[in-house]
PDB file of N, CA, C and O and ligand atoms in Angstrom:
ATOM      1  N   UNK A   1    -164.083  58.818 -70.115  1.00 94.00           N
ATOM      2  CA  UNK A   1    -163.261  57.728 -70.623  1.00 94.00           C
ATOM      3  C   UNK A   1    -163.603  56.438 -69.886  1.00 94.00           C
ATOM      4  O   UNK A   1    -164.011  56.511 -68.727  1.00 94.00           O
ATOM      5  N   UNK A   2    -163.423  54.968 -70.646  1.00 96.00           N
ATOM      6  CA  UNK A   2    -164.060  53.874 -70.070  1.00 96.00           C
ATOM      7  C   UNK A   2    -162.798  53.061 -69.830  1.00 96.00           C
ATOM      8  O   UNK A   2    -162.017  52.885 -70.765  1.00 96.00           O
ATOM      9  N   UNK A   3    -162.571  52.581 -68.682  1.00 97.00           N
ATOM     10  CA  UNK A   3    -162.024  51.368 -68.747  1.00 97.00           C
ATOM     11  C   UNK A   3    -161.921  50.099 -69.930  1.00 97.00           C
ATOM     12  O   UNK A   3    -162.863  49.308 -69.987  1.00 97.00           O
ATOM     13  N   UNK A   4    -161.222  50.002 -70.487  1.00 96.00           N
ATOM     14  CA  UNK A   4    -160.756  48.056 -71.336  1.00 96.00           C
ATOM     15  C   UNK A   4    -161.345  47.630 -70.628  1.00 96.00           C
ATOM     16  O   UNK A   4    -162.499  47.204 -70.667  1.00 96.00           O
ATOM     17  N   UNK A   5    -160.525  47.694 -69.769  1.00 97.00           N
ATOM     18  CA  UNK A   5    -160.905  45.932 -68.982  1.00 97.00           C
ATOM     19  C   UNK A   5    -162.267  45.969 -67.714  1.00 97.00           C
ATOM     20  O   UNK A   5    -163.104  45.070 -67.791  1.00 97.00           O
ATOM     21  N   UNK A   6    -162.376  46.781 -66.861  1.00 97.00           N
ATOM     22  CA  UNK A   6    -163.273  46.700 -66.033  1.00 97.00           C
ATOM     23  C   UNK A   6    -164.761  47.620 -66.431  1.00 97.00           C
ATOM     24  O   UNK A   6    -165.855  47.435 -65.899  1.00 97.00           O
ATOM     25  N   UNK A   7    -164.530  48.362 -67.218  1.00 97.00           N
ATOM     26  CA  UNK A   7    -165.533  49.080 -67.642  1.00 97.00           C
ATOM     27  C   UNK A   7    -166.111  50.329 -67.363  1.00 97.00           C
ATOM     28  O   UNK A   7    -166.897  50.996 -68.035  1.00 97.00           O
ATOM     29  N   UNK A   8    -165.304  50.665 -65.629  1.00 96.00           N
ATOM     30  CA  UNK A   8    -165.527  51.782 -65.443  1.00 96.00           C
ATOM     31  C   UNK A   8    -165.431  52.967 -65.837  1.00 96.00           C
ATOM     32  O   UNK A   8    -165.184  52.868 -67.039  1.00 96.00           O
ATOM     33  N   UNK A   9    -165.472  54.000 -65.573  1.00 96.00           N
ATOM     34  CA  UNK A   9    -165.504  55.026 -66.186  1.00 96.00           C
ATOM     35  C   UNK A   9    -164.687  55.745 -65.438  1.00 96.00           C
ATOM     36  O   UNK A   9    -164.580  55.455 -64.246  1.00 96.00           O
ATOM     37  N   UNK A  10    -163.962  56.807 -65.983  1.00 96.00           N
ATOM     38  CA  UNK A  10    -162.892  57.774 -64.932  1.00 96.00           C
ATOM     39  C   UNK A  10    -162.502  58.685 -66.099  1.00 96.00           C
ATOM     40  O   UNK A  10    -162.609  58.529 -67.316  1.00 96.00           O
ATOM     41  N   UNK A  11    -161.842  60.043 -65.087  1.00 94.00           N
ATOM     42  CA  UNK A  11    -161.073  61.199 -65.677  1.00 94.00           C
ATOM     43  C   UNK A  11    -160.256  60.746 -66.284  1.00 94.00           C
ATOM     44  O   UNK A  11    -159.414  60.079 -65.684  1.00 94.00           O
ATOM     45  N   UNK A  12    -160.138  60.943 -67.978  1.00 88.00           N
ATOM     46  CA  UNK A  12    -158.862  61.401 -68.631  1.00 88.00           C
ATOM     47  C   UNK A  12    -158.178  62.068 -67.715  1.00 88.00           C
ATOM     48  O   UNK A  12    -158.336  63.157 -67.163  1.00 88.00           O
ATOM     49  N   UNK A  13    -157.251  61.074 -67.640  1.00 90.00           N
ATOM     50  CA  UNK A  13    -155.569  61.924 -67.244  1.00 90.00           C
ATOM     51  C   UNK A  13    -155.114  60.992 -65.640  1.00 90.00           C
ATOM     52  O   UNK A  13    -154.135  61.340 -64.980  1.00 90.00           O
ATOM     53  N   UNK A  14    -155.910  59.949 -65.277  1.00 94.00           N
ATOM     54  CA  UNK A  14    -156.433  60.060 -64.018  1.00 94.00           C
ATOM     55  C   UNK A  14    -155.622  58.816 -64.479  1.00 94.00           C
ATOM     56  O   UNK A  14    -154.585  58.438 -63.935  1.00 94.00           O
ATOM     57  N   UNK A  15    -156.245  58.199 -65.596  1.00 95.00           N
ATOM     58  CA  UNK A  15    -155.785  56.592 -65.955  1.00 95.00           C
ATOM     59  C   UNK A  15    -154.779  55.634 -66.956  1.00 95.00           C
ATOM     60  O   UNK A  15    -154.504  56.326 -67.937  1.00 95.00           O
ATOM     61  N   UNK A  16    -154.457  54.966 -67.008  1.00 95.00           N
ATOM     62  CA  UNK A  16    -153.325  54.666 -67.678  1.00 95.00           C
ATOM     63  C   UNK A  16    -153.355  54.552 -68.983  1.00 95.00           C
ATOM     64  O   UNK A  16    -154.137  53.608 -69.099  1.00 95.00           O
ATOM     65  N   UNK A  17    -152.991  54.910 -70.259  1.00 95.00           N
ATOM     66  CA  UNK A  17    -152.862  54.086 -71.654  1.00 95.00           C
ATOM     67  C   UNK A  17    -151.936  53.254 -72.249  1.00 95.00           C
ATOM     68  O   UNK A  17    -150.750  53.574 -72.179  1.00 95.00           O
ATOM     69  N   UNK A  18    -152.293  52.149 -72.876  1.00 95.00           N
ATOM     70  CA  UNK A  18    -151.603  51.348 -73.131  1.00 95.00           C
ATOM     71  C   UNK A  18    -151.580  50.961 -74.502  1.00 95.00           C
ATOM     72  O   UNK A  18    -152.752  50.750 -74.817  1.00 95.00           O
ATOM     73  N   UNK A  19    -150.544  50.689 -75.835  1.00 95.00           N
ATOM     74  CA  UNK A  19    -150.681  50.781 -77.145  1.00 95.00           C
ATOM     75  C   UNK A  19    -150.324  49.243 -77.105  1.00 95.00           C
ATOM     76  O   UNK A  19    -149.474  48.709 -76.392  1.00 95.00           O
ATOM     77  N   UNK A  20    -151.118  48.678 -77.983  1.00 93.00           N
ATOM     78  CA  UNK A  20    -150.408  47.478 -77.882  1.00 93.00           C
ATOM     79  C   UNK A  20    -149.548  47.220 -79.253  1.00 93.00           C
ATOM     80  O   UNK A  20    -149.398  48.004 -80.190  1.00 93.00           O
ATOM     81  N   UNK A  21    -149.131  46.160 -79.130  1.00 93.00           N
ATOM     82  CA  UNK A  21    -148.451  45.728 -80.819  1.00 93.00           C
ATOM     83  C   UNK A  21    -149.192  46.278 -82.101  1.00 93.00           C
ATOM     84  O   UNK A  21    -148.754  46.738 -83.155  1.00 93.00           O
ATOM     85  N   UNK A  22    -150.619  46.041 -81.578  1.00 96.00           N
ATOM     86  CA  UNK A  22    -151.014  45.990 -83.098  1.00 96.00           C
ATOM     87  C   UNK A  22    -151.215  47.251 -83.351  1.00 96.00           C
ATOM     88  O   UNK A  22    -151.378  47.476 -84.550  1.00 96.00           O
ATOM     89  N   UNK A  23    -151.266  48.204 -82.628  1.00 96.00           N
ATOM     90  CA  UNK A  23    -151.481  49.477 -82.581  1.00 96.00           C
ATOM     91  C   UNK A  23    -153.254  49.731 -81.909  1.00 96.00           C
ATOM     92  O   UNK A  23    -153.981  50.712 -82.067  1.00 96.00           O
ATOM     93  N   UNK A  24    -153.484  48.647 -81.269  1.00 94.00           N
ATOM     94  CA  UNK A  24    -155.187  49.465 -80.869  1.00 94.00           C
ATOM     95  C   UNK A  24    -154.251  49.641 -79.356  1.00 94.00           C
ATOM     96  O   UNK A  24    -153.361  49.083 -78.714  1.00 94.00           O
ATOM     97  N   UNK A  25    -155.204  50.895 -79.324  1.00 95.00           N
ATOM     98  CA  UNK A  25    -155.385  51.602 -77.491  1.00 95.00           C
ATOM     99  C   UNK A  25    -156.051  51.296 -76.848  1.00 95.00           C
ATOM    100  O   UNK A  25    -157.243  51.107 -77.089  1.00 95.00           O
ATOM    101  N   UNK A  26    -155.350  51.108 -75.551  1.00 96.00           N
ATOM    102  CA  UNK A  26    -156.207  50.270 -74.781  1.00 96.00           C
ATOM    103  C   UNK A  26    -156.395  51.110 -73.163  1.00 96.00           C
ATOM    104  O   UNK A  26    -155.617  50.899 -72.233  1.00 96.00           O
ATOM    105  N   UNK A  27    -156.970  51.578 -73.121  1.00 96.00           N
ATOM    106  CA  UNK A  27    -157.202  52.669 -71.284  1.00 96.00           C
ATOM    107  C   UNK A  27    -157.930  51.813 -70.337  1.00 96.00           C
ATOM    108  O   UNK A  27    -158.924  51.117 -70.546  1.00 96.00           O
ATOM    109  N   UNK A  28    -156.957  52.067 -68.784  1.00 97.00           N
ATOM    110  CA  UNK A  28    -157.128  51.711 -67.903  1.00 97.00           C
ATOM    111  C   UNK A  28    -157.572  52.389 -66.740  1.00 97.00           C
ATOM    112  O   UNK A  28    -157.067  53.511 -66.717  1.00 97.00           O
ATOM    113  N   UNK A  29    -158.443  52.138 -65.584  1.00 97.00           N
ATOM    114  CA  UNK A  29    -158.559  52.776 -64.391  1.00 97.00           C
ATOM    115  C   UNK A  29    -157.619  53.060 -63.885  1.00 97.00           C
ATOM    116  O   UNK A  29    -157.173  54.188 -63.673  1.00 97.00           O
ATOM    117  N   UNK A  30    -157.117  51.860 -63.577  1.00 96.00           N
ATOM    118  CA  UNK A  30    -156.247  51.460 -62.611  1.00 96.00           C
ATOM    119  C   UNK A  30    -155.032  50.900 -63.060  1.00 96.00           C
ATOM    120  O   UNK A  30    -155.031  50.620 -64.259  1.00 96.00           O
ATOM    121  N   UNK A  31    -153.615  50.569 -62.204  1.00 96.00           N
ATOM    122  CA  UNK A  31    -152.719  49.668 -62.438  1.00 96.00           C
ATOM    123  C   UNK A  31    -153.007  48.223 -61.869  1.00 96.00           C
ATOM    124  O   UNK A  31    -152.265  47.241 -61.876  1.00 96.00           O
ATOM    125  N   UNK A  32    -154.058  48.338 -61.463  1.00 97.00           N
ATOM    126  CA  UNK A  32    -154.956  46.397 -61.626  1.00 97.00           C
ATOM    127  C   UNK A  32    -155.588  46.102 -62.687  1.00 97.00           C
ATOM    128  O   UNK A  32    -155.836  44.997 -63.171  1.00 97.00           O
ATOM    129  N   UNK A  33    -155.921  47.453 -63.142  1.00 97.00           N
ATOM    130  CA  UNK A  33    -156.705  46.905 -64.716  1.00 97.00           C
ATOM    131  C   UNK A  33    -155.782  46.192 -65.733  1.00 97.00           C
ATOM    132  O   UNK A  33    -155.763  45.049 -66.189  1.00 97.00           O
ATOM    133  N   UNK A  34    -155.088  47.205 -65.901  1.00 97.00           N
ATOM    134  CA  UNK A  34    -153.559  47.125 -67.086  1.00 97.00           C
ATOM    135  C   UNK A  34    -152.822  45.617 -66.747  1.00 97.00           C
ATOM    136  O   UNK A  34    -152.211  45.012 -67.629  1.00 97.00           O
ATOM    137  N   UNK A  35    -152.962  45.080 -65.325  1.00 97.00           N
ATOM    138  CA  UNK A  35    -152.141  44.017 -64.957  1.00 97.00           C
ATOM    139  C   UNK A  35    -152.739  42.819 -65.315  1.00 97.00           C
ATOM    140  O   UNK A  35    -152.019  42.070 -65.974  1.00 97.00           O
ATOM    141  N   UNK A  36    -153.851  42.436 -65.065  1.00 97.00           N
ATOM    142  CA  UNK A  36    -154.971  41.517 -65.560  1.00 97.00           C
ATOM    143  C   UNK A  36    -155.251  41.538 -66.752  1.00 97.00           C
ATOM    144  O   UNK A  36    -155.741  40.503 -67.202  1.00 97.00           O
ATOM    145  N   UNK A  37    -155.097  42.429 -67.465  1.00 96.00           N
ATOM    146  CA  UNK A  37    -155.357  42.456 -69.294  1.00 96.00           C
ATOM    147  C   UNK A  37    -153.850  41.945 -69.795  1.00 96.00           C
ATOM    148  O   UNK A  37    -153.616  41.076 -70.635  1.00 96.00           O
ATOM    149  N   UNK A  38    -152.939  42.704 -69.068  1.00 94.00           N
ATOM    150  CA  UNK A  38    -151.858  42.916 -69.888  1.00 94.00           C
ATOM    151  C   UNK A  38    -151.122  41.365 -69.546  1.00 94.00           C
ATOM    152  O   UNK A  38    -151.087  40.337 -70.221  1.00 94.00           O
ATOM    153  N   UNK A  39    -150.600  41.672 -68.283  1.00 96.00           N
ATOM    154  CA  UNK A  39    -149.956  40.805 -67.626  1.00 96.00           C
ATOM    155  C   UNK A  39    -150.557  39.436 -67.224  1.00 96.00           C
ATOM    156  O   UNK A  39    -149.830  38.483 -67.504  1.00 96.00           O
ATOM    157  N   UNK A  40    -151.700  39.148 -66.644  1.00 97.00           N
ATOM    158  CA  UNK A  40    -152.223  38.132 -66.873  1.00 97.00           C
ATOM    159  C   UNK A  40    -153.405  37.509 -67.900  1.00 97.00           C
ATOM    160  O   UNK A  40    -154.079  36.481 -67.834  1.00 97.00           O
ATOM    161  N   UNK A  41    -153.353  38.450 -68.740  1.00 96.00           N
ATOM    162  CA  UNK A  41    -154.268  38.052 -69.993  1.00 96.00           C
ATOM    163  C   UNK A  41    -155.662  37.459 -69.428  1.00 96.00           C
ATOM    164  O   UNK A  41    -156.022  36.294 -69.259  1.00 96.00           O
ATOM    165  N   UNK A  42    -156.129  38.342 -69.263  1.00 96.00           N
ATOM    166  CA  UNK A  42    -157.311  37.908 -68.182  1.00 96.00           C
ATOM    167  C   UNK A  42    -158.519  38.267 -68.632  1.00 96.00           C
ATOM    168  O   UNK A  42    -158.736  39.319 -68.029  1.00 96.00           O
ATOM    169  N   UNK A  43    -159.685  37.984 -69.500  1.00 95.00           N
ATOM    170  CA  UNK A  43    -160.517  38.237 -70.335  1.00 95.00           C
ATOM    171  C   UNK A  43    -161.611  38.988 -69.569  1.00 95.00           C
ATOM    172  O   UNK A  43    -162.101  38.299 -68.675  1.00 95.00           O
ATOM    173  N   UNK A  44    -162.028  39.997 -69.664  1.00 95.00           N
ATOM    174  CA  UNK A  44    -162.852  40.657 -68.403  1.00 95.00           C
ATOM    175  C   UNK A  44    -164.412  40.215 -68.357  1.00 95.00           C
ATOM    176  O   UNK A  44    -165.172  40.220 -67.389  1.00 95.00           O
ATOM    177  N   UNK A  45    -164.690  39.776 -69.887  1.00 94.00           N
ATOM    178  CA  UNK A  45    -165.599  38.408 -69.376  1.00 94.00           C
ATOM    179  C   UNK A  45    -165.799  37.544 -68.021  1.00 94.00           C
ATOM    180  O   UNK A  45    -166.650  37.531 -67.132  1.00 94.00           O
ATOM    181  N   UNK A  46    -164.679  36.873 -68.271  1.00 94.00           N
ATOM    182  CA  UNK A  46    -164.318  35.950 -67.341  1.00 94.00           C
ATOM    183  C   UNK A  46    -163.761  36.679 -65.562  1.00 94.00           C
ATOM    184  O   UNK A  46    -163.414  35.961 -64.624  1.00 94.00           O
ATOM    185  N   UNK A  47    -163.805  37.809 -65.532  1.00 95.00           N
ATOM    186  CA  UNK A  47    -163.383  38.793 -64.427  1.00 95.00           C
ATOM    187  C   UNK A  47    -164.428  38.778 -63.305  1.00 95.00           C
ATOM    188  O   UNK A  47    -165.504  38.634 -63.886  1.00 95.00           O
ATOM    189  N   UNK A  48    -164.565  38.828 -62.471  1.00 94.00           N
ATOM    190  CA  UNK A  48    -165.767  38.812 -61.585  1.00 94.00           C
ATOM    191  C   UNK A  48    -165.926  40.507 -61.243  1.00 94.00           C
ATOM    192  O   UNK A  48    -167.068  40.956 -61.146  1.00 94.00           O
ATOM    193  N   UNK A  49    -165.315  40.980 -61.151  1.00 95.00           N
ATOM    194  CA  UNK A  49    -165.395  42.695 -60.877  1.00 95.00           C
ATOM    195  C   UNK A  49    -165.457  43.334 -62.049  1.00 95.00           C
ATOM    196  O   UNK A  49    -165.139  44.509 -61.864  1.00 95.00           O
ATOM    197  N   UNK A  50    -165.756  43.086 -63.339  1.00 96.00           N
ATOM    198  CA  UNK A  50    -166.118  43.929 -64.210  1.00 96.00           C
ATOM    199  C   UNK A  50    -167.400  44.403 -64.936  1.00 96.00           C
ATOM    200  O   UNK A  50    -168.426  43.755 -64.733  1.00 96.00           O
ATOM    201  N   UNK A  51    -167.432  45.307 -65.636  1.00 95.00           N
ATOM    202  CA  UNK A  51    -168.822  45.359 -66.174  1.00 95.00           C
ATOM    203  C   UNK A  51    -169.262  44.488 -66.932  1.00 95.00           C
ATOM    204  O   UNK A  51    -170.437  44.188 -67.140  1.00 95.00           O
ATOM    205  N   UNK A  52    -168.022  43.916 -67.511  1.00 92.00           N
ATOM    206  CA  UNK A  52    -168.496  43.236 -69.073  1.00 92.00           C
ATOM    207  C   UNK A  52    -169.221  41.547 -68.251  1.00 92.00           C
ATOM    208  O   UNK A  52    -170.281  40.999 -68.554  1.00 92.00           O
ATOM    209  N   UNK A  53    -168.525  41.239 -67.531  1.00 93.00           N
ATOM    210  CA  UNK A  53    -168.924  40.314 -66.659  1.00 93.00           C
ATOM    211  C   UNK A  53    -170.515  40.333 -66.190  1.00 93.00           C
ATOM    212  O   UNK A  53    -171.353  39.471 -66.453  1.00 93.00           O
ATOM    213  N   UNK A  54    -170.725  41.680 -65.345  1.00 93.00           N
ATOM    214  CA  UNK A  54    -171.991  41.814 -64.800  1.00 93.00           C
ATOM    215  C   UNK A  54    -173.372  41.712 -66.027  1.00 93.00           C
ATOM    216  O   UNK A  54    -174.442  41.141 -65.814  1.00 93.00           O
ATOM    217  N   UNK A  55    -172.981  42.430 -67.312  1.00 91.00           N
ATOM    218  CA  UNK A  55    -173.252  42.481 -68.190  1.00 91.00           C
ATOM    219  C   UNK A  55    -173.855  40.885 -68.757  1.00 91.00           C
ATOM    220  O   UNK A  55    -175.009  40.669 -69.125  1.00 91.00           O
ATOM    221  N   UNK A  56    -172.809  39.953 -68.707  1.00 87.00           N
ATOM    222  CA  UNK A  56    -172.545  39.241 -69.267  1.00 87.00           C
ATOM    223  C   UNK A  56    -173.793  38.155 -68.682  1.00 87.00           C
ATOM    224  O   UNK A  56    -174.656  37.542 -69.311  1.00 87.00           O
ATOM    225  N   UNK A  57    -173.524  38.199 -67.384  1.00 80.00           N
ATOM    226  CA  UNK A  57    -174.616  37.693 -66.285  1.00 80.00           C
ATOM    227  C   UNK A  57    -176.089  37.700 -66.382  1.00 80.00           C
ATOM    228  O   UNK A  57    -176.857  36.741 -66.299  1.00 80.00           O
ATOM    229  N   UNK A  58    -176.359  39.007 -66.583  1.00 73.00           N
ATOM    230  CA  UNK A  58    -178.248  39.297 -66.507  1.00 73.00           C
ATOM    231  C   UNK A  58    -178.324  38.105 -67.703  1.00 73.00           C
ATOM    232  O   UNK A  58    -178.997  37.084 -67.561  1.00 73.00           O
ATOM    233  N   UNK A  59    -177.343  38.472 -69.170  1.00 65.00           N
ATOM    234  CA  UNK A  59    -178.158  37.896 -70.545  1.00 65.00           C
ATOM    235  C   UNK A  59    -178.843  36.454 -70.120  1.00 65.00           C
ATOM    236  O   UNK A  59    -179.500  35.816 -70.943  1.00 65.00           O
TER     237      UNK A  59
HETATM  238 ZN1  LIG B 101    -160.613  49.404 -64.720  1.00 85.56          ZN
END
């Protein structure tokens, strides 16, 4: 299972899920992941510790 927001990867069961309004699912590592997506709407683009970021970098 992959992280939303940071990209990592971890055990089902290990990490958090989150449904949002519209109904998409959204899985977390961590309760820093879920907080930065959720709570501070924090685009993991724009994240310095994520994959999508590192990703984002090489292009
Ligand atoms: Zn994460």
């Amino acid at each position: 299972m992959k992280c939303t927001f940071c990209g990592k990867e971890f055990t089902p069961g290990t990490g958090k899920m989150y449904i949002k309004s519209d109904a998409k699912i959204l899985y977390f590592c961590s309760g820093k992941c879920e907080k930065n997506m959720i709570k501070l709407s924090r685009k993991p683009r724009l994240t310095r510790w994520t994959e999508e970021h590192r990703k984002n970098k090489k292009q």
